[in-house]
Coordinates of C-alpha atoms and ligand atoms in Angstrom, one line a residue:
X1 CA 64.1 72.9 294.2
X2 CA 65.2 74.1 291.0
X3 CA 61.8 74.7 289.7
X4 CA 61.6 76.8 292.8
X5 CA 64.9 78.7 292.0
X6 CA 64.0 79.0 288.0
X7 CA 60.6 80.6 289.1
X8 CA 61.9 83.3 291.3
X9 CA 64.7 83.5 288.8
X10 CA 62.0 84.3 286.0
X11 CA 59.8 86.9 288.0
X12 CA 63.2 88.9 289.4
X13 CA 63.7 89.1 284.8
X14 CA 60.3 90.0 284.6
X15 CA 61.1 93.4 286.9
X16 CA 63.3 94.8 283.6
X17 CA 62.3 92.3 281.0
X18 CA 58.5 92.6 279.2
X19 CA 57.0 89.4 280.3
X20 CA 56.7 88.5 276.4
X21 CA 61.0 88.2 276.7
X22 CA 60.6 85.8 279.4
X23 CA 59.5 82.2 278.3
X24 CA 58.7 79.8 280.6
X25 CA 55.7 77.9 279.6
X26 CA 56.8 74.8 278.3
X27 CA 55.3 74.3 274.7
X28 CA 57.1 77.6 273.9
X29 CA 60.2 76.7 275.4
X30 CA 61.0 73.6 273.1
X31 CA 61.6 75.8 270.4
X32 CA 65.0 76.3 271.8
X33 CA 65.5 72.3 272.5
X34 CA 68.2 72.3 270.2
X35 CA 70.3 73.7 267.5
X36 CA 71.6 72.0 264.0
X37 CA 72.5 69.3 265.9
X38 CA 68.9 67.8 266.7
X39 CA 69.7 64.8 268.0
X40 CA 70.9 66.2 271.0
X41 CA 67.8 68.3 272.7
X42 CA 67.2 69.6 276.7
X43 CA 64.1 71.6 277.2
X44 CA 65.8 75.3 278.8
X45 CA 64.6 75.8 282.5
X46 CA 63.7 79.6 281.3
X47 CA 64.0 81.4 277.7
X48 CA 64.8 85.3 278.0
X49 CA 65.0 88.1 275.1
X50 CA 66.7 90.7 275.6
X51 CA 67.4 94.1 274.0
X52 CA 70.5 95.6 275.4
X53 CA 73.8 94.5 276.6
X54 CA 72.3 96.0 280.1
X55 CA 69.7 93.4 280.1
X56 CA 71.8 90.8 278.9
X57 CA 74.4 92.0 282.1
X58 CA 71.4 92.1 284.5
X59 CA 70.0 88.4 283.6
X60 CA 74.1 87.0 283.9
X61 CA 74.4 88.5 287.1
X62 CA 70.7 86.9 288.4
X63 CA 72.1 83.9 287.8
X64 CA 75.6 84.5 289.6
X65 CA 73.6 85.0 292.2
X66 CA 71.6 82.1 292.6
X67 CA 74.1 80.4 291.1
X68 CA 72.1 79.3 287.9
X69 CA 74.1 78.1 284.4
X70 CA 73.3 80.3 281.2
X71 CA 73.8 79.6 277.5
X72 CA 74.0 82.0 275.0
X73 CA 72.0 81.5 271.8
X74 CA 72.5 83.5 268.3
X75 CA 70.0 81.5 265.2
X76 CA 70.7 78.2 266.9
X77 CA 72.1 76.9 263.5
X78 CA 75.5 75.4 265.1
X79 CA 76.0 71.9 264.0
X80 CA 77.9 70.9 267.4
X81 CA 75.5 71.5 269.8
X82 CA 77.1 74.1 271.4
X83 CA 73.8 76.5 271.8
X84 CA 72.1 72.6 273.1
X85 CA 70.4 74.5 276.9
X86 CA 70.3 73.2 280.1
X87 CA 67.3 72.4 281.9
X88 CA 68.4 73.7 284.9
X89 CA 69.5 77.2 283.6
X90 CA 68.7 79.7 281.3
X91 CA 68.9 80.4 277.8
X92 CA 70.2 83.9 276.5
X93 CA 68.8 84.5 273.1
X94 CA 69.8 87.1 271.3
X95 CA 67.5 87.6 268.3
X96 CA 65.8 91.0 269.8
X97 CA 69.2 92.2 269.4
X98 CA 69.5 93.2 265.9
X99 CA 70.4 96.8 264.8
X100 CA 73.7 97.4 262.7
X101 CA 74.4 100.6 264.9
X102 CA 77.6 102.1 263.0
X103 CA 78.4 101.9 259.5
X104 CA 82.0 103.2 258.8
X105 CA 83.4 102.9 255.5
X106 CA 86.0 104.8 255.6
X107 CA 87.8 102.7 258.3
X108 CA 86.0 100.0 256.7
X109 CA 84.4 98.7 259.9
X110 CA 80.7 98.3 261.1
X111 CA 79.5 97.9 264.2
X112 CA 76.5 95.7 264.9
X113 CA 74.6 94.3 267.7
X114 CA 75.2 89.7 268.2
X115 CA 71.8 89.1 266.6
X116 CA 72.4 90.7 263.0
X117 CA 72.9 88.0 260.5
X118 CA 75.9 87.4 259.1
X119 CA 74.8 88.6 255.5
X120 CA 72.5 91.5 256.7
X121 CA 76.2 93.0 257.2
X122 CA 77.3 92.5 253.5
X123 CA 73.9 93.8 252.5
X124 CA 73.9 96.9 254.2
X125 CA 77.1 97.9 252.7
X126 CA 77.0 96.0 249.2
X127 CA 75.6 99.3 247.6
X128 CA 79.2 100.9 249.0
X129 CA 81.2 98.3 246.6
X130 CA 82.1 96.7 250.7
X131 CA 81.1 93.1 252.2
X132 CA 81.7 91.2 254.7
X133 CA 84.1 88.5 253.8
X134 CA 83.5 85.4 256.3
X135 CA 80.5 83.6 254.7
X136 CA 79.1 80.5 256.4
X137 CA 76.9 78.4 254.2
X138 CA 74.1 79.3 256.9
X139 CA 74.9 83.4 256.3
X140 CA 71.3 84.6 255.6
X141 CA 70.3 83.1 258.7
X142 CA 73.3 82.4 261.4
X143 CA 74.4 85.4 263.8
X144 CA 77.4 87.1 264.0
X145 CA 77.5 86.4 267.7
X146 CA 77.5 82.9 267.3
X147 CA 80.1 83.4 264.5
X148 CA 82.2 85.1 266.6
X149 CA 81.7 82.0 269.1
X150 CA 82.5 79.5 266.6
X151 CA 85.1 81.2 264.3
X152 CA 82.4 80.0 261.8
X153 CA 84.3 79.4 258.2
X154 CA 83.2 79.3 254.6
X155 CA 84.0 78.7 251.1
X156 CA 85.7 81.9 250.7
X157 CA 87.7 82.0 253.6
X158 CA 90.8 80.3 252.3
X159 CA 91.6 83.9 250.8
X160 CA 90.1 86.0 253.2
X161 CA 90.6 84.4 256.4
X162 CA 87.9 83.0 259.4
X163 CA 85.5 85.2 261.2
X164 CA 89.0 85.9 263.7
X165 CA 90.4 87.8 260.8
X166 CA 87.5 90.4 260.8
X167 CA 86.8 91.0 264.2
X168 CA 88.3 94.3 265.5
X169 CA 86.8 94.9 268.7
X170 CA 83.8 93.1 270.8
X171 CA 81.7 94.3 273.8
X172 CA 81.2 91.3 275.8
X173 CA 79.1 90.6 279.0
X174 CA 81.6 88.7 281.3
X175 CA 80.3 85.6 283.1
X176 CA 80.1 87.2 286.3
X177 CA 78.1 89.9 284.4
X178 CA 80.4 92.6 284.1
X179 CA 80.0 94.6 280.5
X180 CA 83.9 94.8 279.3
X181 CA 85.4 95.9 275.9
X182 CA 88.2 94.1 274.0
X183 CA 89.8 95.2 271.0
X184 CA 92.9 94.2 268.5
X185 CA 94.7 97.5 269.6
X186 CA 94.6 96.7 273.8
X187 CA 98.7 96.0 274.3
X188 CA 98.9 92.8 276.5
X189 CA 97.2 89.4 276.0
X190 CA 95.1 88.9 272.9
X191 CA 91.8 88.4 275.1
X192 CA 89.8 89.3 272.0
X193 CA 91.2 86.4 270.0
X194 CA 91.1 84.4 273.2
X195 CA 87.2 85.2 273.4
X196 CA 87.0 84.2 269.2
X197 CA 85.9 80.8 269.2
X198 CA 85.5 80.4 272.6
X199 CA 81.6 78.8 271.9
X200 CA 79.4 80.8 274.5
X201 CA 82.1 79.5 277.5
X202 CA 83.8 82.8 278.2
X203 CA 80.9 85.5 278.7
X204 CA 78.2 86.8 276.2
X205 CA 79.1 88.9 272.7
X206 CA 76.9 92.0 273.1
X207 CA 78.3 94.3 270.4
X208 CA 81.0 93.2 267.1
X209 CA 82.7 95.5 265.5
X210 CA 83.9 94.0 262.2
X211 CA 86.4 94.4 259.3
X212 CA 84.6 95.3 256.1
X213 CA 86.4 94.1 252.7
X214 CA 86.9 96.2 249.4
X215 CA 84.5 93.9 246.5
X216 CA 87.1 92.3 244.0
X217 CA 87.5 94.1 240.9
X218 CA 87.0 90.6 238.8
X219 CA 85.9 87.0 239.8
X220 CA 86.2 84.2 237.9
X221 CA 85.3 80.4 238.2
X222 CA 86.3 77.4 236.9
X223 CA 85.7 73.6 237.3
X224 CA 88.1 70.7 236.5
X225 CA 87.0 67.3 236.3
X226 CA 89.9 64.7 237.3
X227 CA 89.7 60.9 237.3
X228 CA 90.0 60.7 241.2
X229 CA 90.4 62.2 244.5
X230 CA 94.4 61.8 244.3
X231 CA 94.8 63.6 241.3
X232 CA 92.8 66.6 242.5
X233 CA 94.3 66.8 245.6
X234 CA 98.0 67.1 244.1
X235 CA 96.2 70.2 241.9
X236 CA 95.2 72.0 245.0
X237 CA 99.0 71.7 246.6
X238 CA 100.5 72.1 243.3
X239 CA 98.1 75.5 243.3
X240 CA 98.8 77.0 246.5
X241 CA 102.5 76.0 246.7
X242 CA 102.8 77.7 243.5
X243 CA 101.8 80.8 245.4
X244 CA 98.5 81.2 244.3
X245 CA 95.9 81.6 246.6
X246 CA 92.2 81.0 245.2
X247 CA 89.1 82.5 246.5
X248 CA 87.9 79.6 247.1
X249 CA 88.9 75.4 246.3
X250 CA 86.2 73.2 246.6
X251 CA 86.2 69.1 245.9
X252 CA 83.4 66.6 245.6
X253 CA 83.9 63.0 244.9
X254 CA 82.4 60.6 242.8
X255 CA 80.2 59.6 245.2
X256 CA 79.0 63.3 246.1
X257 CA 78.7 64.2 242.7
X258 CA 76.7 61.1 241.7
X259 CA 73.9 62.9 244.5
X260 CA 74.4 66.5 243.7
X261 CA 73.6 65.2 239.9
X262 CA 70.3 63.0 241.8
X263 CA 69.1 66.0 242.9
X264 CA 70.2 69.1 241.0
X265 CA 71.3 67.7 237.8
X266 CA 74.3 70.1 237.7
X267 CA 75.9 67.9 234.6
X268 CA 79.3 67.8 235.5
X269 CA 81.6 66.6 233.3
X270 CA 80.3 62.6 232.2
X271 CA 82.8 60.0 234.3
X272 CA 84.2 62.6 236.4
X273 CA 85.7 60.8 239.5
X274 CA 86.5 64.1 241.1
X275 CA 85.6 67.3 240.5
X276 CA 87.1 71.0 241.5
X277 CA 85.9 74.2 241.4
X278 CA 88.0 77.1 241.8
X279 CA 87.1 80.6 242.2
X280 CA 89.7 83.7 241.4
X281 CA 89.0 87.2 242.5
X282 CA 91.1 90.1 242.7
X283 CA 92.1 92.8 239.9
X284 CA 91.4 92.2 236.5
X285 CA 95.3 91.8 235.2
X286 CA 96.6 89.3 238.4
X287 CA 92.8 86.9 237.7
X288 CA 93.4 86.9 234.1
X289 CA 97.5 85.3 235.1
X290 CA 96.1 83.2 238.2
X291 CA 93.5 81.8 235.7
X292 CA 96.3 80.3 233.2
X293 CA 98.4 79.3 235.8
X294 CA 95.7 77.5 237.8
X295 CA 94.4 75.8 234.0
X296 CA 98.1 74.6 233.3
X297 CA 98.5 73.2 236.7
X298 CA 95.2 71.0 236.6
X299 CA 96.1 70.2 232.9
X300 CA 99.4 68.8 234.9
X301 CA 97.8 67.0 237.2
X302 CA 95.2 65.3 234.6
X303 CA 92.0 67.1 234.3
X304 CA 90.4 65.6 231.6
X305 CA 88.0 68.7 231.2
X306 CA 88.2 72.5 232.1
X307 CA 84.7 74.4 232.1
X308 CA 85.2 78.4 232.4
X309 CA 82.3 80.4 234.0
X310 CA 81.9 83.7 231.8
X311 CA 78.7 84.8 233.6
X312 CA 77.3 85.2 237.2
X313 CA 74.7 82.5 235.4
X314 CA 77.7 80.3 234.1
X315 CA 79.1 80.2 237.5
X316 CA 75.7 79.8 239.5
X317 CA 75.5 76.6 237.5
X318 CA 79.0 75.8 238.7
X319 CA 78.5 76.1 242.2
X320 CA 75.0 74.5 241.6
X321 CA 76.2 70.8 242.2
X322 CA 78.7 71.7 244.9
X323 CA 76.1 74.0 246.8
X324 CA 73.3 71.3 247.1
X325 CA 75.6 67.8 247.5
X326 CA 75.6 67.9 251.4
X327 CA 71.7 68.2 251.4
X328 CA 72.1 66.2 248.3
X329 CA 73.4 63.1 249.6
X330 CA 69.6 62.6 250.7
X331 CA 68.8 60.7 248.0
X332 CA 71.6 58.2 248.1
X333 CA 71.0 57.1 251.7
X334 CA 68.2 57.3 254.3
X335 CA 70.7 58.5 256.9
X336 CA 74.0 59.6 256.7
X337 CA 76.7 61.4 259.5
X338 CA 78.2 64.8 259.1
X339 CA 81.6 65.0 259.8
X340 CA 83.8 68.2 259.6
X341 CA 87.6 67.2 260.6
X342 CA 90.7 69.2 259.3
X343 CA 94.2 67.6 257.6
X344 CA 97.1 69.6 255.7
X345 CA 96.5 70.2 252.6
X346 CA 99.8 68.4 251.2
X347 CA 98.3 65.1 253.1
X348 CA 94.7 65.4 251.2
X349 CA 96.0 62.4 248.9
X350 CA 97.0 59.9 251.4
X351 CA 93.5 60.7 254.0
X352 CA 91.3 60.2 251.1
X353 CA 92.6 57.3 250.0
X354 CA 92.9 56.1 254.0
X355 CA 89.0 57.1 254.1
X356 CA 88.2 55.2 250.8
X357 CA 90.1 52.0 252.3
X358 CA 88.1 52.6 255.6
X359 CA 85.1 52.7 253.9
X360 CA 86.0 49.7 251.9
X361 CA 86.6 47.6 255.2
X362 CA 83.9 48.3 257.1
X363 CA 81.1 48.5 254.0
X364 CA 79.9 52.0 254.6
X365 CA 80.3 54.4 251.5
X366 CA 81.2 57.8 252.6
X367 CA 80.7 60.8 250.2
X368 CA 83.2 63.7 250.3
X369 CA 82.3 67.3 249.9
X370 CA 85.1 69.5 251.8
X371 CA 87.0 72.8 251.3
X372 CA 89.9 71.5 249.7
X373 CA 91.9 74.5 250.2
X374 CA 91.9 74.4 254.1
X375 CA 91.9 70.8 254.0
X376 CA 88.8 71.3 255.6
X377 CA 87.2 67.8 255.4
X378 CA 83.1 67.1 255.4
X379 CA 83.1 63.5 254.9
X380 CA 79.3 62.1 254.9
X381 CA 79.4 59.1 256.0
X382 CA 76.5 57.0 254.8
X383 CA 74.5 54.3 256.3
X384 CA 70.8 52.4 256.3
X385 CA 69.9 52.8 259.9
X386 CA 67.1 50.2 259.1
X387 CA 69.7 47.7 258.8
X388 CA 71.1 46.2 262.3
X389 CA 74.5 47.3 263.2
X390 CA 75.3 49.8 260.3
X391 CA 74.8 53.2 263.0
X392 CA 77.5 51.8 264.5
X393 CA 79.7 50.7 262.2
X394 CA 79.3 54.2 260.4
X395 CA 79.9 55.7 264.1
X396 CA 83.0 53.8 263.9
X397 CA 84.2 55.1 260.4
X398 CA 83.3 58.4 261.5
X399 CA 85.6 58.0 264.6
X400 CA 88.6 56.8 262.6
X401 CA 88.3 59.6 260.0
X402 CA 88.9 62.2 262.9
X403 CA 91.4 59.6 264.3
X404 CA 92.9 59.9 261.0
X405 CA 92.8 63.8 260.6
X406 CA 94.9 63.3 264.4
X407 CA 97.9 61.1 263.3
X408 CA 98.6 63.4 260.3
X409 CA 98.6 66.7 262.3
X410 CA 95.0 67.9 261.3
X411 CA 92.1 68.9 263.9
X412 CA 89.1 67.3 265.2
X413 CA 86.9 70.5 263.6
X414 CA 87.3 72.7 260.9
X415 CA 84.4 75.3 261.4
X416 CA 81.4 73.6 263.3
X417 CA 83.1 73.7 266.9
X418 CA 83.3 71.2 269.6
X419 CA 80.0 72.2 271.2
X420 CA 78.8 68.7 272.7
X421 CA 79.4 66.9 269.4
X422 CA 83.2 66.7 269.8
X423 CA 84.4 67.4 273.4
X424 CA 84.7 63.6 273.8
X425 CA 87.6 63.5 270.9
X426 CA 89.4 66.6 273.0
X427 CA 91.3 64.0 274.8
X428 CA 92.7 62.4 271.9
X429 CA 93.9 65.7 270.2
X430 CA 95.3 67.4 273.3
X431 CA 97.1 65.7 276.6
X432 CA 95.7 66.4 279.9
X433 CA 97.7 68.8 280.9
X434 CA 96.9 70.9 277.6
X435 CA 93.0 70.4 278.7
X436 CA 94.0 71.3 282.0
X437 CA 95.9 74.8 280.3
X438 CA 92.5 75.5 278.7
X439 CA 90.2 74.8 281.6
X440 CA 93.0 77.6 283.4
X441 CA 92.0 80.2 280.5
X442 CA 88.6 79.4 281.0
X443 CA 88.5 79.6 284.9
X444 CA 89.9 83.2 284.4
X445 CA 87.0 84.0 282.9
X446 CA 84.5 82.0 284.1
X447 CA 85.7 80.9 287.6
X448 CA 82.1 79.5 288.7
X449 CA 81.7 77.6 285.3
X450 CA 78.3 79.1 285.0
X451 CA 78.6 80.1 281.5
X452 CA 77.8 77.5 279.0
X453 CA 79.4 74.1 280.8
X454 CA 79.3 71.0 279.3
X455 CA 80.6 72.3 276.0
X456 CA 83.7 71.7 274.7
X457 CA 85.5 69.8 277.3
X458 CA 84.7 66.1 278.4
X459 CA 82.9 64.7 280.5
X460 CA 82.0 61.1 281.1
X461 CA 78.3 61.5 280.4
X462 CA 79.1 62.5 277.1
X463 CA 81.2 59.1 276.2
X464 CA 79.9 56.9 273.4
X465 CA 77.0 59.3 272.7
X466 CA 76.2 59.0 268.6
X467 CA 77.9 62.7 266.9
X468 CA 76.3 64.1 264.1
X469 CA 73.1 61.7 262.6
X470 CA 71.0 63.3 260.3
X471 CA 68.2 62.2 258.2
X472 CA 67.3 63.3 254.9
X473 CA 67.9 67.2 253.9
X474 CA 68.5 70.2 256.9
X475 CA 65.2 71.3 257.5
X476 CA 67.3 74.9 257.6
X477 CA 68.7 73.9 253.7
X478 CA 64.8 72.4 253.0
X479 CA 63.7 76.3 253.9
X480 CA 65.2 77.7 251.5
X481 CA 67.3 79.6 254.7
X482 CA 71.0 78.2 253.7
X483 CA 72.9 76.2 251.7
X484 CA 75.4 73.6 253.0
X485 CA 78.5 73.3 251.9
Ligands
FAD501 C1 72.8 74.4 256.7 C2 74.0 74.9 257.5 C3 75.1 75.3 256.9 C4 76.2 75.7 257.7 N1 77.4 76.1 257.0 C5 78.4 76.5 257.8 C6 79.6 76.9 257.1 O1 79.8 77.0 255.9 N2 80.7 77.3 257.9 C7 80.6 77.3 259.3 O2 81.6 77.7 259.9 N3 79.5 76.9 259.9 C8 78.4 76.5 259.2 N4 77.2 76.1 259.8 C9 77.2 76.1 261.3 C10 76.6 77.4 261.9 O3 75.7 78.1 261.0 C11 77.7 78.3 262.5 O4 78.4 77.7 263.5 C12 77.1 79.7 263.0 O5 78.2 80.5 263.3 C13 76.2 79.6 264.2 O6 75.6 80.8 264.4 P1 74.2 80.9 265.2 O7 73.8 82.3 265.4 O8 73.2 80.0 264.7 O9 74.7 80.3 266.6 P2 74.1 79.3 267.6 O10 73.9 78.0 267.0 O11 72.9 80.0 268.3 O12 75.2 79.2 268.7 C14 76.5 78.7 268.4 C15 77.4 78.8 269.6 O13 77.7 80.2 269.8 C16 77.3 80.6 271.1 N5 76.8 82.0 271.0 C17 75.8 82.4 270.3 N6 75.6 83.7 270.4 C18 76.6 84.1 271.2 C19 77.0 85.4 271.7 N7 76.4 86.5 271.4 N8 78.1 85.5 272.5 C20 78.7 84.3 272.9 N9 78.4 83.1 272.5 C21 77.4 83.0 271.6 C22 76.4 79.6 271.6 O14 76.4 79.4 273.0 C23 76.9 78.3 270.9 O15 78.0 77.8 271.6 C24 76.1 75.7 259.1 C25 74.9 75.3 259.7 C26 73.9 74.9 258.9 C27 72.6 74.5 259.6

């Protein structure tokens, strides 16, 4: 029967879509089994491509009528499984939808259609002395629809803010398949930042228009080596409750840092039981200040060694370590889980040293990697899955970290989203009657719950399902494609 339904679905696309933008033969269609998160996969029922909001409107509304669930899918680099298709709907793929159609510097916006990728943006207006400040680790390849989706993050947006800081207006295809604008100036309800984040389950992104930031006048980067977690934390609070904001603060362990040197051989500091980079930008006289004040305040908190980057090649070597330890970790353990969990930034001391006691207890080492200025955790959590019973102990670790990032206020997800990954945690962050609240925002929308179910909220097929596994190095990282922070 739904064979039967996915077939007449594909020839009534075929009547506005070339037949090459409708997939259905099934070798081709496992391309799109999965995104980041490969160990979830569902082969779609039908693939289209289109070109134009129009088409993307036409195909949703196909669907509505036949009643048919659609998932929206940008570079398929999400780490939550939120692009993860069904195999009884289709799959909206926006990678035919790539023209930057308005560049404005003046107002300092851009207009671009959901396929562009993220840094095509900053590249097209780089020349201009303008970028475009959110930068996921994944920006040469990732889409800004599927930022806008996820609120993707990055190293830099501790200054700058997440991708719902530079969205000013969006044109969206509703689920019903209605083609609506939303914008920061509409008085009323903020249904733009509503739709922000909302991971494919409140229509289809068809055009962004972004926020385009002025390039710093100076940057500069430095690294402080500390004897532990603990006393590196208490720098980055004593940092930004001095007033300072950084770029950028980013930590790595000793145990991250003992496989970024395995497989980069960044040579940071010798005995280094913690490391810190932090990046300044701004205008030349309020870097130079930051710069001393930051120095004195790791000098405080017992850096044993300050390293100053005076060149783009000084600080490439810097970020070197801390740019490859996520893939890095590789060639410390055969497999390893990614976690991504959030805590305030004042409680960094007391979760690491919670996460090194966990570890301890249940003998799996966990290497930490995170954006220490959002208290944006991305604790790897390392295991020998040749060994009996050590998946699921390191399940279990990986479950009481976020359990952890819970009791002290934090959030289940930084920047990767819930997607499938996490919408079995949902329940222990919010009550039922705040899922309940949710699922009312997203029936407003979506009142058929056509557009991209299964994702973020729970359901029991979900339970006890293994988040995050991976093997060895990204095979996005491996590419050459991104970077993971
Ligand atoms: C190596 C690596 C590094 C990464 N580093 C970071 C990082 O530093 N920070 C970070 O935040 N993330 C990071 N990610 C995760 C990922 O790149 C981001 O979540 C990114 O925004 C996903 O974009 P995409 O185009 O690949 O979206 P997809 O994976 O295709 O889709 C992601 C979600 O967006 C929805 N979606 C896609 N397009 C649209 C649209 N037009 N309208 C509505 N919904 C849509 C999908 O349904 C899905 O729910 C990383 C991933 C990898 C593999």
């Amino acid at each position: 029967m739904v064979m039967k339904t996915l077939d007449e679905l594909s020839r009534r696309f075929e009547e506005f879509l070339d037949h090459k933008s409708v997939i259905t033969d099934p070798v081709r269609l496992r391309t799109y089994e999965c995104d980041g998160l490969t160990h979830h996969r569902a082969t779609p029922g039908v693939v289209v491509l289109p070109e134009t909001a129009e088409q993307v409107a036409a195909v949703v509304r196909i669907c509505n009528e036949y009643g048919v669930p659609f998932v929206a899918r940008g570079s398929g680099t999400g780490l939550s499984g939120g692009a993860l298709p069904r195999t009884d709907g289709v799959l909206i793929v926006t990678s035919k939808m790539r023209r930057i159609l308005e560049i404005d510097v003046a107002d300092r916006r851009a207009v671009v259609e959901p396929g562009v990728t993220n840094l095509a943006i900053t590249e097209a207006v780089r020349d201009q002395g303008y970028y475009y400040a959110p930068d996921p680790s994944s920006q040469q390849i990732c889409s800004i629809g599927g930022n806008v989706a996820e609120n993707s993050g990055g190293a830099h947006c501790l200054k700058y803010g997440f991708t719902v800081n530079h969205v000013l207006a969006l044109e969206i295809v509703t689920p019903d398949g209605d083609i609506v604008e939303l914008s920061d100036v509409d008085p009323g309800y903020d249904l733009l930042g509503a739709f922000v984040g909302s991971e494919g389950t409140l229509g289809i992104a068809t055009k962004v228009t972004v926020r385009l930031t002025r390039a710093p006048e100076a940057v500069t980067t430095l690294l402080a080596a500390f004897g532990g977690t603990e006393q590196g934390g208490q720098a980055v609070s004593a940092i930004i409750g001095g007033g300072i904001v950084p770029a950028a603060i980013e930590m790595m362990d000793a145990l991250a840092i003992e496989a970024a040197e395995a497989a980069v051989a960044c040579a940071y500091p010798e005995g280094a039981g913690a490391v810190l980079i932090v990046e300044l930008d701004g205008p030349e006289a309020e870097v130079r200040h930051q710069f001393d004040e930051v120095t004195r305040i790791c000098r405080e908190s017992g850096a044993f060694e300050l390293r100053t980057a005076a060149d783009p090649a000084e600080r490439a070597a810097i970020w070197k370590g801390r740019k490859s330890a996520f893939a890095a970790v590789g060639r410390i353990s055969p497999a390893y889980i990614v976690q991504d969990g959030v805590v305030p930034r004042t409680a960094l001391p007391e979760v690491l040293a919670s996460i090194d006691r966990l570890s301890w207890e249940h003998g799996i080492r966990v290497a930490n990697v995170f954006h220490a200025g959002d208290g944006n955790l991305h604790p790897l959590v390392l295991f020998d899955d040749a060994e009996p019973g050590a998946g699921e102990r390191a399940e279990l670790v990986s479950g009481k970290i976020l359990d952890l990032c819970i009791e002290h206020g934090g959030s289940i997800t930084g920047e990767h989203g819930v997607g499938v990954d996490k919408s079995r945690y949902m329940p222990k962050m919010f009550s039922d009657d705040d899922l309940d609240t949710m699922q009312l925002v997203r029936c407003a929308f979506d009142p058929r719950g056509l557009s991209n179910p299964g994702k973020v909220f729970p359901t029991p097929r979900l339970c006890g399902e293994v988040p995050g596994v991976r093997k060895g190095v990204h095979p996005l990282v491996e590419s050459g494609q991104a970077e993971q922070f």
